[in-house]
Coordinates of C-alpha atoms in Angstrom, one line a residue:
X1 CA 26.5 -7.5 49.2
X2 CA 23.3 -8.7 46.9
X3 CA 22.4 -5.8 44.3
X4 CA 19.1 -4.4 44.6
X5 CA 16.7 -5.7 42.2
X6 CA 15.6 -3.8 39.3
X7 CA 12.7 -1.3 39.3
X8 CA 9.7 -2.7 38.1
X9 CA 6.2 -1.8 36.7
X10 CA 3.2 -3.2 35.0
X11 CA 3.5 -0.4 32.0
X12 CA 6.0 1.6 30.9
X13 CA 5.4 4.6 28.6
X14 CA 8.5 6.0 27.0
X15 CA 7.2 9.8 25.9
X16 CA 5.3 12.2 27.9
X17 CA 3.4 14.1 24.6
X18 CA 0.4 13.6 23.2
X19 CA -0.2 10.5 22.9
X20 CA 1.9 9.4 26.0
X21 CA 0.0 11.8 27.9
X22 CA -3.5 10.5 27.3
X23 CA -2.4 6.9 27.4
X24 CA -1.1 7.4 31.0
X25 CA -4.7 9.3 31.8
X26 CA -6.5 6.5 30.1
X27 CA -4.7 3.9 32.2
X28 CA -5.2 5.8 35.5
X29 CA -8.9 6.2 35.0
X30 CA -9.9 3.0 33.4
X31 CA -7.4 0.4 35.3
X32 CA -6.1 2.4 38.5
X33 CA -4.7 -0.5 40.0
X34 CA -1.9 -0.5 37.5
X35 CA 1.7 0.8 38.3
X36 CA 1.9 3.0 35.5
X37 CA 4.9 4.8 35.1
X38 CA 6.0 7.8 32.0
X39 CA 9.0 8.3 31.5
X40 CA 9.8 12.3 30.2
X41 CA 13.2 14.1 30.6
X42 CA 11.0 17.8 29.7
X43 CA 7.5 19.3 30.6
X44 CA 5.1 16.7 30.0
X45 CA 2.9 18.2 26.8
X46 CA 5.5 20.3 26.2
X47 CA 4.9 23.7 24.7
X48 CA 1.9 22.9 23.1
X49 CA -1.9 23.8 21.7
X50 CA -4.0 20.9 20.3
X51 CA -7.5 22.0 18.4
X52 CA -9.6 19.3 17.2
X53 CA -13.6 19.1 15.2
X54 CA -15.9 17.7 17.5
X55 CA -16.3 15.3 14.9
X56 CA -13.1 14.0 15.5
X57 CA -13.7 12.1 18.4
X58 CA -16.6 9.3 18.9
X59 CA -19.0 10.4 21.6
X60 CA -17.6 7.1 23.8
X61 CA -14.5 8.7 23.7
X62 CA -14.9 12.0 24.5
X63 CA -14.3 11.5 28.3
X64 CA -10.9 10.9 27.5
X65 CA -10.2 14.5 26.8
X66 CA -13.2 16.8 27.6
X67 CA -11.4 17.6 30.9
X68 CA -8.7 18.8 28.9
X69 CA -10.2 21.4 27.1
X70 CA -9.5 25.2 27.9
X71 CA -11.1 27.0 24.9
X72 CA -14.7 26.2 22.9
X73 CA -16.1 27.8 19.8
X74 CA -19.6 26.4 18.0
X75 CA -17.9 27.4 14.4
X76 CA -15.0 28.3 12.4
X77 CA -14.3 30.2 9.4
X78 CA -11.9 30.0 6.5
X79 CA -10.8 32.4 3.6
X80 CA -9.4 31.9 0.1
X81 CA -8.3 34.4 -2.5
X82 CA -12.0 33.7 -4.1
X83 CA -13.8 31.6 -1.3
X84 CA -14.8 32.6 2.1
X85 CA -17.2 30.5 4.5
X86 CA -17.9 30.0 7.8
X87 CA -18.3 26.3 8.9
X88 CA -21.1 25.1 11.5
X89 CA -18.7 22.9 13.3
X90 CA -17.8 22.5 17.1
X91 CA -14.2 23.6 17.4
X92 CA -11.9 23.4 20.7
X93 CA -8.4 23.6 21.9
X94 CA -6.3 21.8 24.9
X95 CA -2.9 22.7 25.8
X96 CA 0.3 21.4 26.9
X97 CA -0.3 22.8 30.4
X98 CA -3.3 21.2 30.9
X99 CA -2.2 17.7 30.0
X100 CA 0.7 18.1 31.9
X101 CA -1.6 19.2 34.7
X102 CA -4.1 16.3 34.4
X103 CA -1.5 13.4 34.0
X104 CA 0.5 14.9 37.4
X105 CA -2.8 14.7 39.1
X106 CA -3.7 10.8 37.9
X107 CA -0.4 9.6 38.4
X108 CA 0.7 8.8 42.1
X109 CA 3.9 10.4 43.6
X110 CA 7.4 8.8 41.9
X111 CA 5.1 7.5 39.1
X112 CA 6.5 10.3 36.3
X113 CA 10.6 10.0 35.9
X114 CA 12.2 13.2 34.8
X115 CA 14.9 11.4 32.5
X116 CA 15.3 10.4 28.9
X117 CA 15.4 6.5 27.8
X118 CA 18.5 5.6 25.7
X119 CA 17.2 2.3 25.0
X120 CA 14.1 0.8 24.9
X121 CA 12.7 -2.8 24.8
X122 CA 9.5 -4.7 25.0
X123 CA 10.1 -5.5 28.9
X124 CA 12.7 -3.1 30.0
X125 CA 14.0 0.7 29.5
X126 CA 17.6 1.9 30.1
X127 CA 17.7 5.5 31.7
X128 CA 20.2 8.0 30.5
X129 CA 20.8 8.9 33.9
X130 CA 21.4 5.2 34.2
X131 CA 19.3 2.7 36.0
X132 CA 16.8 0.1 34.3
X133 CA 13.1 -0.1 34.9
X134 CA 11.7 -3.3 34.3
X135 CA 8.0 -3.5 32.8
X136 CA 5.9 -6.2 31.4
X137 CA 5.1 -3.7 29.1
X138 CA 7.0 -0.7 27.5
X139 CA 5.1 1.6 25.0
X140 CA 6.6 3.9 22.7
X141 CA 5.2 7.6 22.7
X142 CA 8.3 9.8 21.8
X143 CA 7.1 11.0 18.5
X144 CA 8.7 11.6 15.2
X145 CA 11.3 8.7 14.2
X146 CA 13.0 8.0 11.4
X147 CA 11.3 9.3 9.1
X148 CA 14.2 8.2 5.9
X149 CA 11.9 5.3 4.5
X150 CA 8.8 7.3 4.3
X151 CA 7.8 10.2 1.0
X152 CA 6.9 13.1 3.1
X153 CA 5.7 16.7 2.0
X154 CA 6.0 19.0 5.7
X155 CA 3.2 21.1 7.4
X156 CA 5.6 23.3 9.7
X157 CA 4.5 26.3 11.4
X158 CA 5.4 28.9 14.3
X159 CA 2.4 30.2 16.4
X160 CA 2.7 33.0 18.9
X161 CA -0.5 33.8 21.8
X162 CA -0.3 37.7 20.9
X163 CA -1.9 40.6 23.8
X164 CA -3.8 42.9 22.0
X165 CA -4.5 46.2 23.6
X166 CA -8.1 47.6 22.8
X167 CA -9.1 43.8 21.5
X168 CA -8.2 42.0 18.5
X169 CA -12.1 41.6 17.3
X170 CA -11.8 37.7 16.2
X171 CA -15.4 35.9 17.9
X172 CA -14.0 32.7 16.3
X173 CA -11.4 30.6 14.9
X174 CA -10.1 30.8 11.4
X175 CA -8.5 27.6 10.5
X176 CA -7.4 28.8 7.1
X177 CA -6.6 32.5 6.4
X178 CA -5.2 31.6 2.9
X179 CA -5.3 35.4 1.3
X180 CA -1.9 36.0 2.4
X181 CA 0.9 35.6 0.3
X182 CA 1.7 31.9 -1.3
X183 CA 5.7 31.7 -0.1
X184 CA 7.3 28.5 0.7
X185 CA 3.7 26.3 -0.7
X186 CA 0.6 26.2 0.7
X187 CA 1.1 29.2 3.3
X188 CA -2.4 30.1 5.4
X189 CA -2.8 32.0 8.9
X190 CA -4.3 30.4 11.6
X191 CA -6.1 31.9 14.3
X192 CA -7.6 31.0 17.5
X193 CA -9.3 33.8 19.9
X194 CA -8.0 32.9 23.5
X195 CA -10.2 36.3 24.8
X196 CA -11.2 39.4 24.3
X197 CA -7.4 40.9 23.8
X198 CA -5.4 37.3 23.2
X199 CA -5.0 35.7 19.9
X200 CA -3.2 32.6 19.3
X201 CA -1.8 33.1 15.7
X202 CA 0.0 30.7 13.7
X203 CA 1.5 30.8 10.5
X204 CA 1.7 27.4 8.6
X205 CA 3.2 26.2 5.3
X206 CA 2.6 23.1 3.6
X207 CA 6.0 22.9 2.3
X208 CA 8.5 20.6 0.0
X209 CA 11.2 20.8 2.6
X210 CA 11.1 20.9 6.8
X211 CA 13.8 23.6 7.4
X212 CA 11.9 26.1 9.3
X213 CA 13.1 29.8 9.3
X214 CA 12.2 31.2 12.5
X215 CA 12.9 34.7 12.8
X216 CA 11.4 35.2 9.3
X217 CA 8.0 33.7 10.3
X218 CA 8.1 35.3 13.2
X219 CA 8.5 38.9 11.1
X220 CA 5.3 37.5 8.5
X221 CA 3.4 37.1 12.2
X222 CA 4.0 41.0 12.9
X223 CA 3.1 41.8 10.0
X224 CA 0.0 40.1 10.0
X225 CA -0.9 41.7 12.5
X226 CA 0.1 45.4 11.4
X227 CA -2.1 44.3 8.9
X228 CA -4.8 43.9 10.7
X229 CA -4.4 47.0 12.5
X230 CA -3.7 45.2 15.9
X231 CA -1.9 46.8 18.9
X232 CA 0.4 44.3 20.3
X233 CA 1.7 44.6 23.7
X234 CA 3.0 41.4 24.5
X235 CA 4.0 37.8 23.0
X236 CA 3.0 35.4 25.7
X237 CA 3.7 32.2 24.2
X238 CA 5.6 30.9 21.1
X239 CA 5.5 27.4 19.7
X240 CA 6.7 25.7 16.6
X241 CA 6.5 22.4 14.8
X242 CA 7.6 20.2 11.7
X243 CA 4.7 17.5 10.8
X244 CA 5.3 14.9 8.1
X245 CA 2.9 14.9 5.2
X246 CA 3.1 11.2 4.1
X247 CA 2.8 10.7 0.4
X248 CA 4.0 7.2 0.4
X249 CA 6.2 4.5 1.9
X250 CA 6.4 1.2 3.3
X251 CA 4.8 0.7 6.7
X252 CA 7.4 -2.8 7.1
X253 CA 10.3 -0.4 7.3
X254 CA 8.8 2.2 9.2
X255 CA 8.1 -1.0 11.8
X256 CA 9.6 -3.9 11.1
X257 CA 7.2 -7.0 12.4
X258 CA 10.4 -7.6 14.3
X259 CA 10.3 -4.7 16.5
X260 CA 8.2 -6.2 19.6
X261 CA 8.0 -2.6 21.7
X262 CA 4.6 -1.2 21.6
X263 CA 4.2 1.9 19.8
X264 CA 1.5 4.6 20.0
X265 CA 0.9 7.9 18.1
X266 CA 3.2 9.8 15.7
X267 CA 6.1 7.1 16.5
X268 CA 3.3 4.1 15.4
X269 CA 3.1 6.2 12.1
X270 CA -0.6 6.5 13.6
X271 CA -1.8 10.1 12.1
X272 CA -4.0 11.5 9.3
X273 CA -1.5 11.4 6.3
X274 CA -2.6 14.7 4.9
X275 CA -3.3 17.1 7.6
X276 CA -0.1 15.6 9.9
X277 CA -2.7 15.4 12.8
X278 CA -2.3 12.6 15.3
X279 CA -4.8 13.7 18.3
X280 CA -7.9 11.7 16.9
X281 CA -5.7 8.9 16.5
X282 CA -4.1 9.5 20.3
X283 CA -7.3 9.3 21.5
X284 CA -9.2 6.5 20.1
X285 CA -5.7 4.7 20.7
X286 CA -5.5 5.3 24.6
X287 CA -8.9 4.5 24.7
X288 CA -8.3 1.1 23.6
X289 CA -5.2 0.5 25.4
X290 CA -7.3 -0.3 29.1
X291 CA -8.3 -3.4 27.3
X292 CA -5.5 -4.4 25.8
X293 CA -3.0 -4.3 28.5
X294 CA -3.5 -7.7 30.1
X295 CA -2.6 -9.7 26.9
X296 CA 1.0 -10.7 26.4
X297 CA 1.1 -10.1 23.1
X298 CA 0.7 -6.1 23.2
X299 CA 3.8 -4.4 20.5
X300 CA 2.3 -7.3 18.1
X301 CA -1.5 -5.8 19.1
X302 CA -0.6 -2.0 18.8
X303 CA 1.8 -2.6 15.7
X304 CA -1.6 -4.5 14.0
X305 CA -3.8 -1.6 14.8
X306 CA -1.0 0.6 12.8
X307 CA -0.3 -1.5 10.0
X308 CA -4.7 -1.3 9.8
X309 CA -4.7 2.6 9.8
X310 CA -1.3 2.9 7.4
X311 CA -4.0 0.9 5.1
X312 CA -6.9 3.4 5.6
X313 CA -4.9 6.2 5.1
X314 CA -4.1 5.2 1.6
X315 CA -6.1 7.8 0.4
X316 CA -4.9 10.7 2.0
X317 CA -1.4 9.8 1.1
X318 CA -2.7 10.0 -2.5
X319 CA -4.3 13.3 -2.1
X320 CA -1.0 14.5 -0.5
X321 CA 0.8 13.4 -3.4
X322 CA -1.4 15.5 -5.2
X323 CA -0.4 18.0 -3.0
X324 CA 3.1 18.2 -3.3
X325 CA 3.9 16.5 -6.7
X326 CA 1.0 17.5 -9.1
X327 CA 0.4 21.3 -8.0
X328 CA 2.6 24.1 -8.4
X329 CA 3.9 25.4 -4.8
X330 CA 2.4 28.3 -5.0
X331 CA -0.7 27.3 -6.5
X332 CA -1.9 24.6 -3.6
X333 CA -4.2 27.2 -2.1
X334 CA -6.8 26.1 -4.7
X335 CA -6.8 22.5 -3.3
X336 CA -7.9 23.7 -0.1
X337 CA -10.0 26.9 -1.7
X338 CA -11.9 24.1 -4.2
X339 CA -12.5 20.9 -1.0
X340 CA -13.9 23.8 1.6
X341 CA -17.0 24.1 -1.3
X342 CA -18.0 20.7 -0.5
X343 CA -21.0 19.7 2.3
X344 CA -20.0 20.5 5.7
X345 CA -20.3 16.6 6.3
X346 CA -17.7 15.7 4.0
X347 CA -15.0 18.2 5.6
X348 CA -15.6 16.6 8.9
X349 CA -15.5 12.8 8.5
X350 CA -11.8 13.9 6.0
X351 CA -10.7 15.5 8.8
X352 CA -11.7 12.4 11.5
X353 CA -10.0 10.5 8.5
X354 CA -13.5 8.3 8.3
X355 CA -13.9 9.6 4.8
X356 CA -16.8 7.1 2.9
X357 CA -16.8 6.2 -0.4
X358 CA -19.1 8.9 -1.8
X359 CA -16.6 11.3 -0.1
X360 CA -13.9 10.2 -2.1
X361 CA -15.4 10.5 -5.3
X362 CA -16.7 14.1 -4.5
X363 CA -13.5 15.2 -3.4
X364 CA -12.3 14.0 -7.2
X365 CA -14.9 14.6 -9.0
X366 CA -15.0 17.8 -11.1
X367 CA -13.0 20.3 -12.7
X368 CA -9.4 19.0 -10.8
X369 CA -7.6 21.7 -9.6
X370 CA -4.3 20.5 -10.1
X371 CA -3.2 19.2 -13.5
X372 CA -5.0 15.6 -14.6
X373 CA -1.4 14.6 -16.5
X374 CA 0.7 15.6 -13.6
X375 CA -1.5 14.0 -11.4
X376 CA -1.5 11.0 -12.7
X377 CA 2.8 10.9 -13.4
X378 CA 3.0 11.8 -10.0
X379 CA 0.9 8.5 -8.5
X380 CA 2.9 6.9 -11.2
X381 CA 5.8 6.8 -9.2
X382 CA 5.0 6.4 -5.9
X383 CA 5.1 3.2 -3.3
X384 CA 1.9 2.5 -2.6
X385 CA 2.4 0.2 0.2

């Protein structure tokens, strides 16, 4: 009896997230005659919200996710112990749903398998469930790795989509509600107005350490909203997370220039340093990908374009390293409190990560709100690969 040859594809994509998610829609749009197949053992997006700045994405990109997007607002606000503002700044949301939605609708029937990959190569994945499916190309979206070689600080957070009964009175989001009280490091409230009774509130720490306590977040969330004097009825969603803050390390160890697989998003190390955020990245990445796909040379391709925003990024690492080595824990808030004072130009190209020159002196420049001599002992000892 002759065995049945191997399943094969033009493009595997290990990782249904994120950044597997738009790679797959990118693929199905751009080069449709492509047997593309993603490979995810849960809900593909997961249980997830991604906001972004407008500003985040270049206007050629913007087709990429504009379908995606379930909630709009034209500004934001934010609030400090001795700042407040509100921020002229196109603000919107997608969800895991609506990924997961999107990417079943561009993929053709038996294109998405429902299993996990236990090991991966640059021409072939191994199923868990067994079976091998051949590729002459894998890409790996599966997220966080290893993160032992890298200097991290954590941005960890649980959100909750609350029903408010009588209306919670939020027209807009407030990406930083930093008046609360400083516990675990840089602690703000984030808030995103779904409608006129649902409010998508998240509480977020910029943190030392990535143990995440749950039930007492979830207890700081009630009482948020006691605070604000809001009726809840219902909890209709709950999600949490654990992003790495990258302060230093060596992009060689994170991937070795023997590691041929293609890699995309968080698992490329591809996200801003300081604010943990991959989706600009995601996107300008699956952009690219339609046009790289026919070269043989693909993992050494994507692993370039890491390697080339782990160098731009060497900034931000040094602002986290302000962050977390030069400012006491429960003093960070100032950080944020002093950098939203600055033009509303300069917030949004840090936040694209396309900060320019001038930027970065501004941002230094000044009374420092950390201490200059533990400042500087801090970048003292850091790898600054």
């Amino acid at each position: 009896m002759i065995a049945p040859e191997p399943d094969f594809c033009d493009i595997a994509i290990v990782g249904g997230g994120l950044a597997g998610g738009l790679a797959a829609l990118a693929l199905a749009a751009k080069r449709p005659k492509l047997d593309v197949r993603l490979i995810e053992p849960d809900a593909i997006g997961g249980n997830h919200i991604w906001s972004f700045f407008d500003s985040d994405i270049a206007k050629r990109d913007r087709w990429l996710v504009a379908p995606l997007v379930r909630y709009h607002w034209d500004r934001y606000d934010v609030a400090f112990p001795e700042r407040e503002r509100r921020v002229r700044m196109g603000y919107k949301s997608i969800t895991g749903e609506a990924l997961a939605e999107a990417v079943t609708a561009a993929l053709p029937a038996g294109r998405i398998i429902a299993d996990k990959a236990k090991h991966v190569a640059p021409d072939h994945v191994l199923l868990a469930r067994g079976g091998r499916l051949s590729a002459k190309h894998v890409i790996d979206a599966r997220g966080t790795g290893k993160t032992s070689m890298l200097d991290c600080g954590w941005q960890k957070f649980v959100g909750q989509a609350l029903t408010v009964e009588g209306g919670h009175g939020i027209d807009r989001p407030v990406v930083m509600d930093a008046t609360v009280e400083q516990l675990d490091g840089y602690r703000f409230v984030y808030l995103l107005p779904f409608d006129a009774e649902t409010i998508f509130i998240e509480d977020t720490y910029y943190s030392n350490a990535p143990d995440l306590d749950v039930d007492a977040i979830r207890g700081r969330i009630s009482a948020y909203a006691a605070r604000r004097q809001w009726n809840v009825t219902a909890v209709t969603r709950e999600e949490t997370g654990v992003l790495p803050v990258v302060v230093a390390g060596d992009f060689d160890r994170l991937w070795p220039p023997i590691d041929r697989v293609g890699r995309i998003g968080v698992r490329a190390g591809v996200f801003h340093a300081m604010t943990g955020y991959s989706l600009p990245d995601a996107v300008r990445t699956a952009a690219a990908l339609p046009a790289l796909v026919d070269r043989g040379d693909l993992g050494p391709r994507l692993r370039a374009r890491a390697a080339s925003s782990w160098r731009r990024q060497r900034y931000y690492r040094m602002l986290g390293a302000m962050l977390f080595r030069a400012a006491e824990p429960d003093e960070r808030y100032r950080i944020f409190q002093r950098f939203y004072g600055l033009a509303p130009g300069l917030i949004a190209r840090f936040y694209a990560g396309r900060s320019n020159a001038a930027d970065k002196l501004r941002i230094l420049a000044g009374k420092p709100p950390v201490s200059v001599r533990r400042a500087l002992a801090a970048l003292s000892k850091l790898d600054w690969k």
